Amino acid sequence: LDWLMRYGERGIAIDDTFDLTRYNLKVAALMVADGRDRGLPAGFLISSHMSSADITCLFEVIKELVPNFDPKVLMTDEGFKEVFPDAQTTLNFCRYHIYKTWTRKTSKV
């Protein structure tokens, strides 16, 4: 929580294991960058399916702990805007997830 409060204003990124393990659980890491741009873990989420609802739940917990949370940049999904609708945060999307979605959608055409 200390790193989230100290460095979270600059920006955060969330990424999960995406079936890289043999277990039925996925782990998402919430990362912040310190003053030297080193990635620091500021939180974790463990889920069996890692849905947008799970990410929204994570942000609801963050809102309880850090009510004024408003990072400048965020790499995640829309779950953040559901919990922090007034935030001035710029949302960035992961290239991997964009590519994955693009490939899946274009294969159906």
PDB file of C-alpha atoms in Angstrom:
ATOM      1  CA  LEU A   1       0.000   0.000   0.000  1.00  0.00           C
ATOM      2  CA  ASP A   2       2.909   2.330   0.731  1.00  0.00           C
ATOM      3  CA  TRP A   3       4.264   2.083  -2.838  1.00  0.00           C
ATOM      4  CA  LEU A   4       0.791   2.579  -4.300  1.00  0.00           C
ATOM      5  CA  MET A   5       0.296   5.735  -2.252  1.00  0.00           C
ATOM      6  CA  ARG A   6       3.834   6.988  -2.876  1.00  0.00           C
ATOM      7  CA  TYR A   7       4.202   6.282  -6.611  1.00  0.00           C
ATOM      8  CA  GLY A   8       0.685   5.534  -7.891  1.00  0.00           C
ATOM      9  CA  GLU A   9       0.030   9.115  -8.964  1.00  0.00           C
ATOM     10  CA  ARG A  10       2.533   8.781 -11.844  1.00  0.00           C
ATOM     11  CA  GLY A  11       0.786   5.759 -13.272  1.00  0.00           C
ATOM     12  CA  ILE A  12       0.054   2.081 -12.797  1.00  0.00           C
ATOM     13  CA  ALA A  13      -0.119  -1.053 -14.918  1.00  0.00           C
ATOM     14  CA  ILE A  14      -1.963  -4.301 -14.341  1.00  0.00           C
ATOM     15  CA  ASP A  15      -1.030  -7.559 -16.013  1.00  0.00           C
ATOM     16  CA  ASP A  16      -1.997 -11.149 -15.304  1.00  0.00           C
ATOM     17  CA  THR A  17      -0.391 -14.531 -15.864  1.00  0.00           C
ATOM     18  CA  PHE A  18      -2.769 -15.410 -18.757  1.00  0.00           C
ATOM     19  CA  ASP A  19      -2.640 -19.207 -18.421  1.00  0.00           C
ATOM     20  CA  LEU A  20       1.137 -19.346 -18.056  1.00  0.00           C
ATOM     21  CA  THR A  21       0.881 -21.725 -15.119  1.00  0.00           C
ATOM     22  CA  ARG A  22      -0.594 -25.182 -14.754  1.00  0.00           C
ATOM     23  CA  TYR A  23      -2.884 -24.021 -11.958  1.00  0.00           C
ATOM     24  CA  ASN A  24      -6.490 -22.913 -12.353  1.00  0.00           C
ATOM     25  CA  LEU A  25      -5.735 -19.587 -10.692  1.00  0.00           C
ATOM     26  CA  LYS A  26      -4.549 -16.438 -12.389  1.00  0.00           C
ATOM     27  CA  VAL A  27      -2.481 -13.785 -10.666  1.00  0.00           C
ATOM     28  CA  ALA A  28      -2.624 -10.128 -11.676  1.00  0.00           C
ATOM     29  CA  ALA A  29       0.093  -7.773 -10.500  1.00  0.00           C
ATOM     30  CA  LEU A  30      -0.595  -4.083  -9.965  1.00  0.00           C
ATOM     31  CA  MET A  31       2.676  -2.285 -10.699  1.00  0.00           C
ATOM     32  CA  VAL A  32       3.898   1.260 -10.084  1.00  0.00           C
ATOM     33  CA  ALA A  33       7.165   2.881 -11.151  1.00  0.00           C
ATOM     34  CA  ASP A  34       9.397   4.568  -8.606  1.00  0.00           C
ATOM     35  CA  GLY A  35      11.462   7.719  -9.187  1.00  0.00           C
ATOM     36  CA  ARG A  36      14.033   5.705 -11.146  1.00  0.00           C
ATOM     37  CA  ASP A  37      11.378   4.000 -13.310  1.00  0.00           C
ATOM     38  CA  ARG A  38      11.832   0.657 -11.587  1.00  0.00           C
ATOM     39  CA  GLY A  39       8.671  -1.440 -11.463  1.00  0.00           C
ATOM     40  CA  LEU A  40       7.397  -2.114  -7.962  1.00  0.00           C
ATOM     41  CA  PRO A  41       4.495  -4.420  -7.059  1.00  0.00           C
ATOM     42  CA  ALA A  42       1.774  -2.405  -5.347  1.00  0.00           C
ATOM     43  CA  GLY A  43      -0.896  -5.105  -5.197  1.00  0.00           C
ATOM     44  CA  PHE A  44      -1.974  -8.516  -6.391  1.00  0.00           C
ATOM     45  CA  LEU A  45      -5.257 -10.105  -7.420  1.00  0.00           C
ATOM     46  CA  ILE A  46      -5.810 -13.863  -7.498  1.00  0.00           C
ATOM     47  CA  SER A  47      -8.809 -15.163  -9.447  1.00  0.00           C
ATOM     48  CA  SER A  48      -9.959 -18.296 -11.223  1.00  0.00           C
ATOM     49  CA  HIS A  49     -10.929 -16.418 -14.397  1.00  0.00           C
ATOM     50  CA  MET A  50      -9.699 -12.764 -14.194  1.00  0.00           C
ATOM     51  CA  SER A  51     -12.718 -10.977 -15.610  1.00  0.00           C
ATOM     52  CA  SER A  52     -13.427  -7.267 -15.866  1.00  0.00           C
ATOM     53  CA  ALA A  53     -15.619  -7.708 -12.786  1.00  0.00           C
ATOM     54  CA  ASP A  54     -12.581  -8.986 -10.870  1.00  0.00           C
ATOM     55  CA  ILE A  55     -10.506  -5.974 -11.935  1.00  0.00           C
ATOM     56  CA  THR A  56     -13.379  -3.675 -10.965  1.00  0.00           C
ATOM     57  CA  CYS A  57     -13.438  -5.343  -7.537  1.00  0.00           C
ATOM     58  CA  LEU A  58      -9.701  -4.680  -7.170  1.00  0.00           C
ATOM     59  CA  PHE A  59     -10.239  -0.992  -7.908  1.00  0.00           C
ATOM     60  CA  GLU A  60     -13.115  -0.860  -5.416  1.00  0.00           C
ATOM     61  CA  VAL A  61     -10.735  -2.093  -2.709  1.00  0.00           C
ATOM     62  CA  ILE A  62      -8.146   0.477  -3.806  1.00  0.00           C
ATOM     63  CA  LYS A  63     -10.802   3.199  -3.610  1.00  0.00           C
ATOM     64  CA  GLU A  64     -11.568   2.211  -0.007  1.00  0.00           C
ATOM     65  CA  LEU A  65      -7.874   2.334   0.903  1.00  0.00           C
ATOM     66  CA  VAL A  66      -6.869   5.366  -1.213  1.00  0.00           C
ATOM     67  CA  PRO A  67     -10.046   7.435  -1.836  1.00  0.00           C
ATOM     68  CA  ASN A  68      -8.270  10.154  -3.870  1.00  0.00           C
ATOM     69  CA  PHE A  69      -6.487   7.677  -6.149  1.00  0.00           C
ATOM     70  CA  ASP A  70      -6.025   9.400  -9.532  1.00  0.00           C
ATOM     71  CA  PRO A  71      -2.977   8.174 -11.494  1.00  0.00           C
ATOM     72  CA  LYS A  72      -1.929  10.141 -14.575  1.00  0.00           C
ATOM     73  CA  VAL A  73      -1.616   7.028 -16.746  1.00  0.00           C
ATOM     74  CA  LEU A  74      -3.101   3.563 -16.392  1.00  0.00           C
ATOM     75  CA  MET A  75      -2.621   0.410 -18.427  1.00  0.00           C
ATOM     76  CA  THR A  76      -5.659  -1.788 -17.805  1.00  0.00           C
ATOM     77  CA  ASP A  77      -9.263  -2.254 -18.888  1.00  0.00           C
ATOM     78  CA  GLU A  78     -12.404  -0.192 -18.364  1.00  0.00           C
ATOM     79  CA  GLY A  79     -12.958  -1.468 -14.802  1.00  0.00           C
ATOM     80  CA  PHE A  80     -11.047   1.540 -13.519  1.00  0.00           C
ATOM     81  CA  LYS A  81     -13.489   4.088 -14.972  1.00  0.00           C
ATOM     82  CA  GLU A  82     -16.433   2.277 -13.365  1.00  0.00           C
ATOM     83  CA  VAL A  83     -14.949   2.821  -9.915  1.00  0.00           C
ATOM     84  CA  PHE A  84     -13.231   6.188 -10.521  1.00  0.00           C
ATOM     85  CA  PRO A  85     -15.518   7.902 -13.076  1.00  0.00           C
ATOM     86  CA  ASP A  86     -14.205  11.409 -12.332  1.00  0.00           C
ATOM     87  CA  ALA A  87     -10.514  10.523 -12.582  1.00  0.00           C
ATOM     88  CA  GLN A  88      -8.451  12.431 -15.134  1.00  0.00           C
ATOM     89  CA  THR A  89      -6.412   9.302 -15.864  1.00  0.00           C
ATOM     90  CA  THR A  90      -5.301   8.487 -19.410  1.00  0.00           C
ATOM     91  CA  LEU A  91      -6.081   4.844 -20.176  1.00  0.00           C
ATOM     92  CA  ASN A  92      -3.542   2.889 -22.206  1.00  0.00           C
ATOM     93  CA  PHE A  93      -4.171  -0.614 -23.410  1.00  0.00           C
ATOM     94  CA  CYS A  94      -1.621  -3.410 -23.540  1.00  0.00           C
ATOM     95  CA  ARG A  95      -0.339  -4.137 -27.065  1.00  0.00           C
ATOM     96  CA  TYR A  96      -0.527  -7.863 -26.402  1.00  0.00           C
ATOM     97  CA  HIS A  97      -4.220  -7.694 -25.510  1.00  0.00           C
ATOM     98  CA  ILE A  98      -4.976  -5.495 -28.519  1.00  0.00           C
ATOM     99  CA  TYR A  99      -3.161  -7.960 -30.788  1.00  0.00           C
ATOM    100  CA  LYS A 100      -4.917 -10.934 -29.189  1.00  0.00           C
ATOM    101  CA  THR A 101      -8.357  -9.364 -29.642  1.00  0.00           C
ATOM    102  CA  TRP A 102      -7.572  -8.220 -33.180  1.00  0.00           C
ATOM    103  CA  THR A 103      -6.403 -11.708 -34.167  1.00  0.00           C
ATOM    104  CA  ARG A 104      -9.446 -13.373 -32.609  1.00  0.00           C
ATOM    105  CA  LYS A 105     -11.907 -10.978 -34.278  1.00  0.00           C
ATOM    106  CA  THR A 106     -10.279 -11.037 -37.727  1.00  0.00           C
ATOM    107  CA  SER A 107     -10.147 -14.839 -37.778  1.00  0.00           C
ATOM    108  CA  LYS A 108     -13.966 -14.823 -37.738  1.00  0.00           C
ATOM    109  CA  VAL A 109     -14.205 -12.660 -40.862  1.00  0.00           C
TER     110      VAL A 109
END
